[in-house]
Tab-separated table of C-alpha atoms and ligand atoms in Angstrom:
chain	number	residue	atom	x	y	z
A	1	MET	CA	0.000	0.000	0.000
A	2	LYS	CA	1.315	3.463	-0.830
A	3	LEU	CA	1.557	6.347	1.628
A	4	ALA	CA	-1.681	8.289	1.092
A	5	THR	CA	-3.791	5.137	0.954
A	6	LYS	CA	-2.195	3.960	4.182
A	7	MET	CA	-2.956	7.213	6.004
A	8	ILE	CA	-6.626	6.958	5.068
A	9	HIS	CA	-7.220	3.240	5.545
A	10	ALA	CA	-4.899	2.540	8.501
A	11	GLY	CA	-6.857	0.920	11.327
A	12	ALA	CA	-10.197	1.544	9.598
A	13	HIS	CA	-12.720	-1.283	9.733
A	14	PRO	CA	-16.487	-0.692	9.562
A	15	ASP	CA	-18.059	-1.263	12.984
A	16	PRO	CA	-19.288	-4.889	12.978
A	17	GLY	CA	-22.459	-3.989	14.890
A	18	THR	CA	-23.684	-1.077	12.746
A	19	GLY	CA	-21.458	-0.699	9.707
A	20	ALA	CA	-20.349	2.755	10.935
A	21	ILE	CA	-17.411	3.659	8.685
A	22	MET	CA	-15.710	5.616	11.481
A	23	THR	CA	-14.502	3.694	14.512
A	24	PRO	CA	-16.916	4.561	17.337
A	25	ILE	CA	-15.715	6.214	20.531
A	26	PHE	CA	-16.051	3.343	23.007
A	27	GLN	CA	-16.528	5.483	26.095
A	28	THR	CA	-16.587	2.634	28.591
A	29	SER	CA	-14.465	1.556	31.532
A	30	THR	CA	-15.419	-2.117	31.561
A	31	TYR	CA	-17.043	-4.882	29.485
A	32	VAL	CA	-19.789	-7.285	30.572
A	33	GLN	CA	-18.583	-10.884	30.642
A	34	GLU	CA	-20.778	-13.838	29.630
A	35	ALA	CA	-19.343	-15.990	32.408
A	36	PRO	CA	-16.347	-15.497	34.722
A	37	GLY	CA	-13.312	-15.243	32.465
A	38	LYS	CA	-15.422	-15.617	29.306
A	39	ASN	CA	-15.278	-12.345	27.369
A	40	LYS	CA	-14.919	-10.923	23.881
A	41	GLY	CA	-11.260	-10.064	24.334
A	42	PHE	CA	-12.064	-6.900	26.303
A	43	GLU	CA	-12.010	-6.940	30.105
A	44	TYR	CA	-11.133	-3.497	31.400
A	45	ALA	CA	-10.436	-0.346	29.414
A	46	ARG	CA	-6.956	0.343	30.830
A	47	SER	CA	-5.933	-2.954	29.191
A	48	GLN	CA	-8.093	-2.918	26.050
A	49	ASN	CA	-10.328	-0.439	24.276
A	50	PRO	CA	-11.595	-0.903	20.691
A	51	THR	CA	-11.065	2.750	19.700
A	52	ARG	CA	-7.510	2.598	21.021
A	53	GLN	CA	-6.973	-0.742	19.315
A	54	ALA	CA	-7.958	0.730	15.932
A	55	LEU	CA	-5.564	3.624	16.508
A	56	GLU	CA	-2.728	1.330	17.546
A	57	GLU	CA	-3.215	-0.648	14.354
A	58	ALA	CA	-3.027	2.635	12.410
A	59	PHE	CA	0.138	3.676	14.297
A	60	ALA	CA	1.832	0.423	13.286
A	61	LEU	CA	0.871	0.709	9.633
A	62	ILE	CA	1.920	4.327	9.110
A	63	GLU	CA	5.410	3.682	10.545
A	64	ASN	CA	5.848	0.411	8.625
A	65	GLY	CA	5.834	-1.419	11.952
A	66	LYS	CA	4.064	-4.536	13.143
A	67	PHE	CA	2.814	-3.081	16.421
A	68	GLY	CA	1.654	0.253	17.810
A	69	LEU	CA	0.881	1.404	21.348
A	70	ALA	CA	-0.910	4.600	22.347
A	71	PHE	CA	-0.113	6.629	25.467
A	72	SER	CA	-1.721	9.548	27.229
A	73	SER	CA	1.109	11.858	26.077
A	74	GLY	CA	4.398	11.837	24.230
A	75	VAL	CA	6.336	11.947	27.485
A	76	ALA	CA	4.278	8.995	28.795
A	77	ALA	CA	5.428	7.039	25.721
A	78	THR	CA	9.049	8.040	26.444
A	79	ASP	CA	8.547	7.114	30.114
A	80	ALA	CA	7.408	3.618	29.058
A	81	VAL	CA	10.548	3.085	26.952
A	82	ILE	CA	12.865	4.050	29.823
A	83	LYS	CA	10.943	1.663	32.121
A	84	LEU	CA	12.338	-1.193	30.017
A	85	LEU	CA	15.606	-0.450	31.842
A	86	SER	CA	16.991	-1.248	35.315
A	87	PRO	CA	19.250	0.667	37.702
A	88	GLY	CA	22.807	0.803	36.364
A	89	ASP	CA	21.698	0.588	32.743
A	90	GLU	CA	23.018	3.336	30.492
A	91	VAL	CA	21.329	5.412	27.827
A	92	ILE	CA	23.123	7.406	25.151
A	93	ALA	CA	20.917	10.383	24.382
A	94	ALA	CA	21.137	13.328	22.032
A	95	SER	CA	22.491	16.477	23.700
A	96	ASP	CA	20.073	18.540	21.603
A	97	MET	CA	16.555	17.259	22.154
A	98	TYR	CA	13.081	18.122	23.361
A	99	GLY	CA	13.288	19.842	26.765
A	100	GLY	CA	10.629	17.608	28.331
A	101	THR	CA	12.586	14.479	27.392
A	102	TYR	CA	15.707	15.947	28.970
A	103	ARG	CA	13.732	16.834	32.109
A	104	LEU	CA	12.263	13.320	32.363
A	105	PHE	CA	15.727	11.762	32.003
A	106	THR	CA	17.609	14.060	34.373
A	107	LYS	CA	14.996	14.885	37.009
A	108	VAL	CA	13.065	11.615	37.222
A	109	PHE	CA	14.991	8.625	35.899
A	110	GLU	CA	18.466	9.586	37.144
A	111	ARG	CA	17.025	9.217	40.659
A	112	PHE	CA	16.189	5.613	39.808
A	113	GLY	CA	19.787	4.863	38.901
A	114	ILE	CA	19.552	5.041	35.109
A	115	VAL	CA	22.681	6.654	33.673
A	116	PHE	CA	22.336	9.075	30.740
A	117	ARG	CA	25.246	10.089	28.529
A	118	TYR	CA	24.519	13.079	26.303
A	119	VAL	CA	26.384	13.257	23.032
A	120	ASP	CA	26.187	15.063	19.711
A	121	THR	CA	24.470	12.261	17.798
A	122	THR	CA	25.162	13.939	14.452
A	123	ASN	CA	28.730	12.754	15.061
A	124	LEU	CA	28.724	8.940	14.813
A	125	GLU	CA	32.194	8.696	16.336
A	126	GLU	CA	30.967	10.460	19.459
A	127	VAL	CA	28.050	8.034	19.694
A	128	ALA	CA	30.313	5.000	19.293
A	129	ALA	CA	32.765	6.378	21.870
A	130	ALA	CA	29.999	6.684	24.483
A	131	VAL	CA	29.106	2.978	24.302
A	132	THR	CA	29.974	0.969	27.419
A	133	LEU	CA	29.178	-2.579	28.526
A	134	ASN	CA	26.091	-1.151	30.255
A	135	THR	CA	24.641	0.677	27.246
A	136	ARG	CA	21.085	-0.602	26.744
A	137	LEU	CA	19.433	2.171	24.770
A	138	ILE	CA	20.274	4.942	22.339
A	139	TRP	CA	17.736	7.773	22.218
A	140	LEU	CA	17.659	9.959	19.123
A	141	GLU	CA	15.709	12.849	17.787
A	142	THR	CA	16.109	13.874	14.154
A	143	PRO	CA	15.658	16.554	12.987
A	144	THR	CA	16.152	18.042	16.445
A	145	ASN	CA	14.045	20.529	18.294
A	146	PRO	CA	14.696	23.423	17.788
A	147	LEU	CA	18.061	23.474	15.975
A	148	MET	CA	17.102	21.079	13.176
A	149	ASN	CA	20.244	18.954	13.486
A	150	VAL	CA	20.089	15.778	11.437
A	151	THR	CA	21.391	12.424	12.633
A	152	ASP	CA	22.101	9.423	10.416
A	153	ILE	CA	19.588	6.914	11.796
A	154	GLU	CA	21.026	3.969	9.891
A	155	GLY	CA	24.540	4.812	11.083
A	156	VAL	CA	23.444	4.966	14.727
A	157	SER	CA	21.423	1.765	14.340
A	158	GLN	CA	24.606	-0.067	13.376
A	159	ILE	CA	26.327	1.227	16.507
A	160	ALA	CA	23.314	0.167	18.604
A	161	LYS	CA	23.261	-3.341	17.102
A	162	LYS	CA	26.975	-3.791	17.723
A	163	ALA	CA	26.489	-2.642	21.327
A	164	GLY	CA	23.483	-4.930	21.830
A	165	ALA	CA	21.404	-1.841	22.673
A	166	LEU	CA	17.982	-0.748	21.496
A	167	LEU	CA	17.596	2.319	19.310
A	168	CYS	CA	14.554	4.530	19.874
A	169	VAL	CA	13.922	7.485	17.563
A	170	ASP	CA	11.633	10.379	18.494
A	171	ASN	CA	10.099	10.941	15.057
A	172	THR	CA	7.732	13.745	16.106
A	173	PHE	CA	9.310	16.498	13.984
A	174	ALA	CA	9.433	14.560	10.721
A	175	SER	CA	6.164	12.614	11.129
A	176	PRO	CA	5.757	9.207	9.470
A	177	TYR	CA	4.995	10.978	6.196
A	178	LEU	CA	8.576	12.237	5.925
A	179	GLN	CA	10.618	9.583	7.724
A	180	ASN	CA	10.255	5.958	8.880
A	181	PRO	CA	13.025	5.079	11.367
A	182	LEU	CA	12.033	1.390	11.655
A	183	ASP	CA	12.997	0.997	7.983
A	184	LEU	CA	16.408	2.480	8.847
A	185	GLY	CA	17.145	0.021	11.651
A	186	ALA	CA	15.497	1.606	14.706
A	187	ASP	CA	13.846	-0.762	17.192
A	188	ILE	CA	11.253	1.677	18.504
A	189	VAL	CA	9.737	4.853	17.092
A	190	MET	CA	8.243	7.362	19.482
A	191	HIS	CA	5.829	10.160	18.581
A	192	SER	CA	4.213	12.993	20.380
A	193	ALA	CA	0.907	12.394	18.560
A	194	THR	CA	-0.059	15.786	19.992
A	195	LYS	CA	1.810	17.297	17.058
A	196	TYR	CA	1.546	16.218	13.375
A	197	LEU	CA	-0.378	12.973	13.907
A	198	GLY	CA	-3.262	14.706	15.696
A	199	GLY	CA	-2.541	17.788	13.626
A	200	HIS	CA	-5.300	20.052	14.946
A	201	SER	CA	-3.960	21.242	18.323
A	202	ASP	CA	-6.840	19.576	20.168
A	203	VAL	CA	-5.305	16.540	21.852
A	204	ILE	CA	-2.338	15.365	23.958
A	205	GLN	CA	-1.150	11.893	23.056
A	206	GLY	CA	1.894	9.682	22.529
A	207	ALA	CA	2.733	6.689	20.369
A	208	LEU	CA	5.256	3.881	20.169
A	209	MET	CA	5.753	1.695	17.114
A	210	MET	CA	7.903	-1.442	16.828
A	211	ASN	CA	8.418	-4.703	14.932
A	212	ASP	CA	9.623	-7.117	17.599
A	213	SER	CA	6.818	-9.023	19.355
A	214	THR	CA	8.790	-9.557	22.581
A	215	LEU	CA	9.471	-5.841	22.779
A	216	ARG	CA	5.771	-5.174	22.095
A	217	GLU	CA	4.803	-7.513	24.963
A	218	LYS	CA	7.168	-5.740	27.365
A	219	LEU	CA	5.906	-2.299	26.378
A	220	TYR	CA	2.254	-3.394	26.472
A	221	PHE	CA	2.877	-4.745	29.986
A	222	ILE	CA	4.277	-1.348	31.015
A	223	GLN	CA	1.384	0.473	29.288
A	224	LYS	CA	-1.257	-1.445	31.240
A	225	SER	CA	0.706	-1.716	34.502
A	226	CYS	CA	1.654	1.962	34.696
A	227	GLY	CA	-1.620	3.042	33.136
A	228	ALA	CA	-0.737	6.081	31.023
A	229	VAL	CA	-3.381	5.239	28.413
A	230	PRO	CA	-5.264	7.799	26.305
A	231	GLY	CA	-9.041	8.092	26.503
A	232	PRO	CA	-11.200	6.863	23.604
A	233	MET	CA	-12.213	10.365	22.486
A	234	ASP	CA	-8.535	11.306	22.132
A	235	CYS	CA	-7.892	8.096	20.185
A	236	PHE	CA	-10.758	8.989	17.837
A	237	LEU	CA	-9.304	12.464	17.258
A	238	VAL	CA	-5.863	11.116	16.381
A	239	LEU	CA	-7.378	8.444	14.100
A	240	ARG	CA	-9.153	11.250	12.289
A	241	GLY	CA	-6.010	13.397	12.198
A	242	ILE	CA	-3.978	10.630	10.552
A	243	LYS	CA	-6.411	10.503	7.616
A	244	THR	CA	-5.139	13.882	6.360
A	245	LEU	CA	-1.522	13.613	7.518
A	246	HIS	CA	-0.181	13.317	3.959
A	247	LEU	CA	-2.203	16.316	2.710
A	248	ARG	CA	-1.183	18.480	5.646
A	249	MET	CA	2.471	17.455	5.418
A	250	GLN	CA	2.617	18.285	1.711
A	251	ARG	CA	1.471	21.833	2.505
A	252	HIS	CA	3.704	22.095	5.607
A	253	CYS	CA	6.659	21.225	3.337
A	254	GLU	CA	5.651	23.714	0.618
A	255	ASN	CA	5.036	26.551	3.068
A	256	GLY	CA	8.137	25.600	5.057
A	257	ALA	CA	10.323	25.993	1.961
A	258	VAL	CA	8.785	29.373	1.095
A	259	VAL	CA	9.174	30.767	4.636
A	260	ALA	CA	12.708	29.385	5.131
A	261	HIS	CA	14.000	30.920	1.889
A	262	TRP	CA	12.222	34.194	2.602
A	263	LEU	CA	13.790	34.401	6.077
A	264	ARG	CA	17.213	33.622	4.692
A	265	ASN	CA	17.001	36.514	2.236
A	266	HIS	CA	15.738	39.002	4.823
A	267	PRO	CA	18.345	41.648	5.728
A	268	LYS	CA	17.430	41.643	9.440
A	269	VAL	CA	17.538	37.855	9.815
A	270	GLY	CA	20.732	36.062	10.852
A	271	LYS	CA	21.126	32.306	10.850
A	272	VAL	CA	18.172	30.226	9.671
A	273	TYR	CA	18.008	26.581	10.747
A	274	TRP	CA	16.067	24.422	8.260
A	275	CYS	CA	17.294	21.071	6.993
A	276	GLY	CA	16.097	21.706	3.418
A	277	PHE	CA	18.904	24.185	2.679
A	278	THR	CA	21.502	22.509	0.461
A	279	ASP	CA	24.274	23.945	2.671
A	280	HIS	CA	22.719	22.606	5.905
A	281	PRO	CA	25.333	20.234	7.396
A	282	GLY	CA	22.754	17.425	7.531
A	283	TYR	CA	21.284	18.019	4.073
A	284	ALA	CA	22.761	14.929	2.424
A	285	ILE	CA	21.545	12.644	5.211
A	286	ALA	CA	18.161	14.359	5.386
A	287	SER	CA	17.721	13.935	1.631
A	288	ARG	CA	18.507	10.258	1.975
A	289	GLN	CA	16.379	9.397	4.999
A	290	MET	CA	13.495	11.877	4.627
A	291	ARG	CA	10.924	12.431	1.862
A	292	GLY	CA	10.783	16.197	2.428
A	293	PHE	CA	11.981	18.835	4.869
A	294	GLY	CA	8.825	19.855	6.712
A	295	GLY	CA	7.640	23.109	8.193
A	296	MET	CA	9.752	23.348	11.337
A	297	MET	CA	12.551	25.904	11.458
A	298	SER	CA	14.350	28.298	13.761
A	299	PHE	CA	16.121	31.581	13.159
A	300	GLU	CA	18.070	34.319	14.830
A	301	LEU	CA	17.850	38.025	14.187
A	302	LYS	CA	21.013	39.937	13.252
A	303	ASP	CA	20.271	42.035	16.324
A	304	ASP	CA	20.753	39.124	18.726
A	305	SER	CA	19.334	40.877	21.784
A	306	LEU	CA	16.531	39.242	23.716
A	307	GLN	CA	14.582	42.471	23.277
A	308	ALA	CA	14.646	42.275	19.464
A	309	ALA	CA	13.461	38.657	19.572
A	310	GLN	CA	10.700	39.558	22.015
A	311	GLN	CA	9.548	42.341	19.713
A	312	VAL	CA	9.084	39.866	16.833
A	313	LEU	CA	7.499	37.250	19.109
A	314	SER	CA	4.829	39.650	20.239
A	315	SER	CA	4.153	41.249	16.832
A	316	THR	CA	2.844	38.375	14.716
A	317	HIS	CA	-0.901	37.873	14.260
A	318	LEU	CA	-1.277	34.666	12.242
A	319	PHE	CA	1.711	33.015	13.921
A	320	ALA	CA	0.330	32.470	17.419
A	321	LEU	CA	2.795	32.700	20.300
A	322	ALA	CA	2.486	29.235	21.810
A	323	GLU	CA	4.340	26.060	22.711
A	324	SER	CA	3.656	22.948	20.635
A	325	LEU	CA	3.892	22.449	16.866
A	326	GLY	CA	2.538	20.420	13.995
A	327	GLY	CA	-0.988	21.815	13.955
A	328	VAL	CA	-2.721	23.290	10.919
A	329	GLU	CA	-2.187	26.813	12.277
A	330	SER	CA	1.225	28.472	12.349
A	331	LEU	CA	2.910	28.957	15.716
A	332	ILE	CA	5.862	31.037	16.881
A	333	ASN	CA	7.812	30.114	19.983
A	334	HIS	CA	10.761	31.291	22.060
A	335	PRO	CA	12.593	28.083	23.055
A	336	ALA	CA	14.777	29.701	25.745
A	337	SER	CA	11.815	30.882	27.798
A	338	MET	CA	9.146	28.417	26.628
A	339	THR	CA	9.695	24.881	25.315
A	340	HIS	CA	13.317	24.596	26.443
A	341	ALA	CA	13.218	26.567	29.692
A	342	SER	CA	13.757	23.314	31.619
A	343	ILE	CA	17.257	22.986	30.128
A	344	PRO	CA	19.890	24.955	32.109
A	345	ARG	CA	21.088	28.065	30.221
A	346	GLU	CA	24.733	26.882	29.979
A	347	GLU	CA	23.573	23.565	28.487
A	348	ARG	CA	21.371	25.411	26.026
A	349	LEU	CA	24.123	27.804	24.933
A	350	LYS	CA	26.590	24.933	24.549
A	351	ASN	CA	24.248	23.452	21.952
A	352	GLY	CA	23.755	26.774	20.158
A	353	LEU	CA	20.300	27.424	21.559
A	354	THR	CA	20.678	31.156	22.138
A	355	ASP	CA	18.390	33.512	24.049
A	356	SER	CA	17.342	35.155	20.812
A	357	LEU	CA	16.461	31.996	18.867
A	358	ILE	CA	12.916	31.967	17.464
A	359	ARG	CA	11.201	28.742	16.388
A	360	LEU	CA	8.423	28.530	13.810
A	361	SER	CA	5.945	25.765	13.196
A	362	VAL	CA	4.765	26.756	9.729
A	363	GLY	CA	1.138	25.768	9.283
A	364	VAL	CA	-0.988	25.042	6.223
A	365	GLU	CA	-2.368	28.548	5.612
A	366	ASP	CA	-1.612	30.472	2.396
A	367	ALA	CA	2.122	31.153	2.275
A	368	GLU	CA	1.551	34.753	1.099
A	369	ASP	CA	-0.352	35.549	4.288
A	370	LEU	CA	2.334	33.965	6.437
A	371	ILE	CA	5.039	36.029	4.714
A	372	ALA	CA	2.947	39.192	5.134
A	373	ASP	CA	2.611	38.427	8.862
A	374	LEU	CA	6.360	37.925	9.269
A	375	THR	CA	7.062	41.061	7.231
A	376	THR	CA	5.003	43.098	9.663
A	377	ALA	CA	6.691	41.507	12.674
A	378	ILE	CA	10.313	41.567	11.528
A	379	GLY	CA	10.069	44.842	9.638
B	401	PLP	C1	5.989	17.655	22.216
B	401	PLP	C2	7.137	16.747	22.073
B	401	PLP	C3	7.333	15.689	22.964
B	401	PLP	C4	6.445	15.441	24.163
B	401	PLP	O1	5.160	15.071	23.798
B	401	PLP	P1	3.840	15.462	24.654
B	401	PLP	O2	2.748	14.929	23.802
B	401	PLP	O3	3.823	16.933	24.813
B	401	PLP	O4	3.958	14.761	25.963
B	401	PLP	C5	8.411	14.846	22.731
B	401	PLP	N1	9.259	15.053	21.706
B	401	PLP	C6	9.102	16.066	20.834
B	401	PLP	C7	10.062	16.241	19.710
B	401	PLP	C8	8.041	16.950	20.995
B	401	PLP	O5	7.913	17.982	20.140
């Protein structure tokens, strides 16, 4: 099945009771049993829910995986992956990644004796050098948030295999329309379904996709034992979102290219971070492992004062000043004070995340209107 067909038909089966083409929202906590232990495969909704099941089937299909699991948020999905580990186990993680992932690793799981080593994953030698006998997991994000660094997934997967460690890729920024890490050797794909999968800024949700059945059993056990499951209404919304993922992503990519090139040619704009520029250090890898470059980008102003950035951030009208990304509407964000405020300033600066950096999630509006909005704001 090709991409667009997959997005529309993934997990879709007419309801056996009524023929309803859309999976119903099974808003129930429990299921009546015919006799003790005799049921229709559904016992209690933390363990099984038909709406969630349809979504999990869709998750698997759109990432070319065998299995999918849905969680109540992206960080809950990440939390489940780290719970595969035991005290003393080591994780190699990207030094430039989503602030909430960094917070979960450093503030929660370090206390449980998991050891995290942060490296520049765009440099395969650095990744290989961080491997020890205790390495159990490599955690990647590509392209990264917000600096759009690109890591060679296949290259890291070879290091992980040699080390006997799992590779998990946070594929939120690219979405399954642009990149499929399982095909490149990853063991687990993680998504904040809150972003492109849901696509309409109306739901918080997370996803894991995988091929290995033993790994699926372990993660399913964690999902039901720890209980971070999404409600059926949220599952319905994400199922619906996925049906237009390919259409939205095509427009995100088109608008992204227009806005990125416009920013780059603007006299008041400094560095623009977007992996579709041919001189982006990760361009060759991105072209190989992605089908397009998306609508996420960051930029600095030539006047690198916080004040100048704040002026732009508070002057846009179509670009709403908000955390999050991947919705149909364009958003503007200040990583240093918003999405990445949980990362200490020195750590941020080390990775090039300056106080004046501005991140855009370019939506699916008309590009001309987006440019007009930025023209007013930047001057
Ligand atoms: C938003 C986000 C997360 C966290 O997901 P939530 O759904 O907000 O819990 C993880 N990784 C990336 C790249 C994100 O953008």
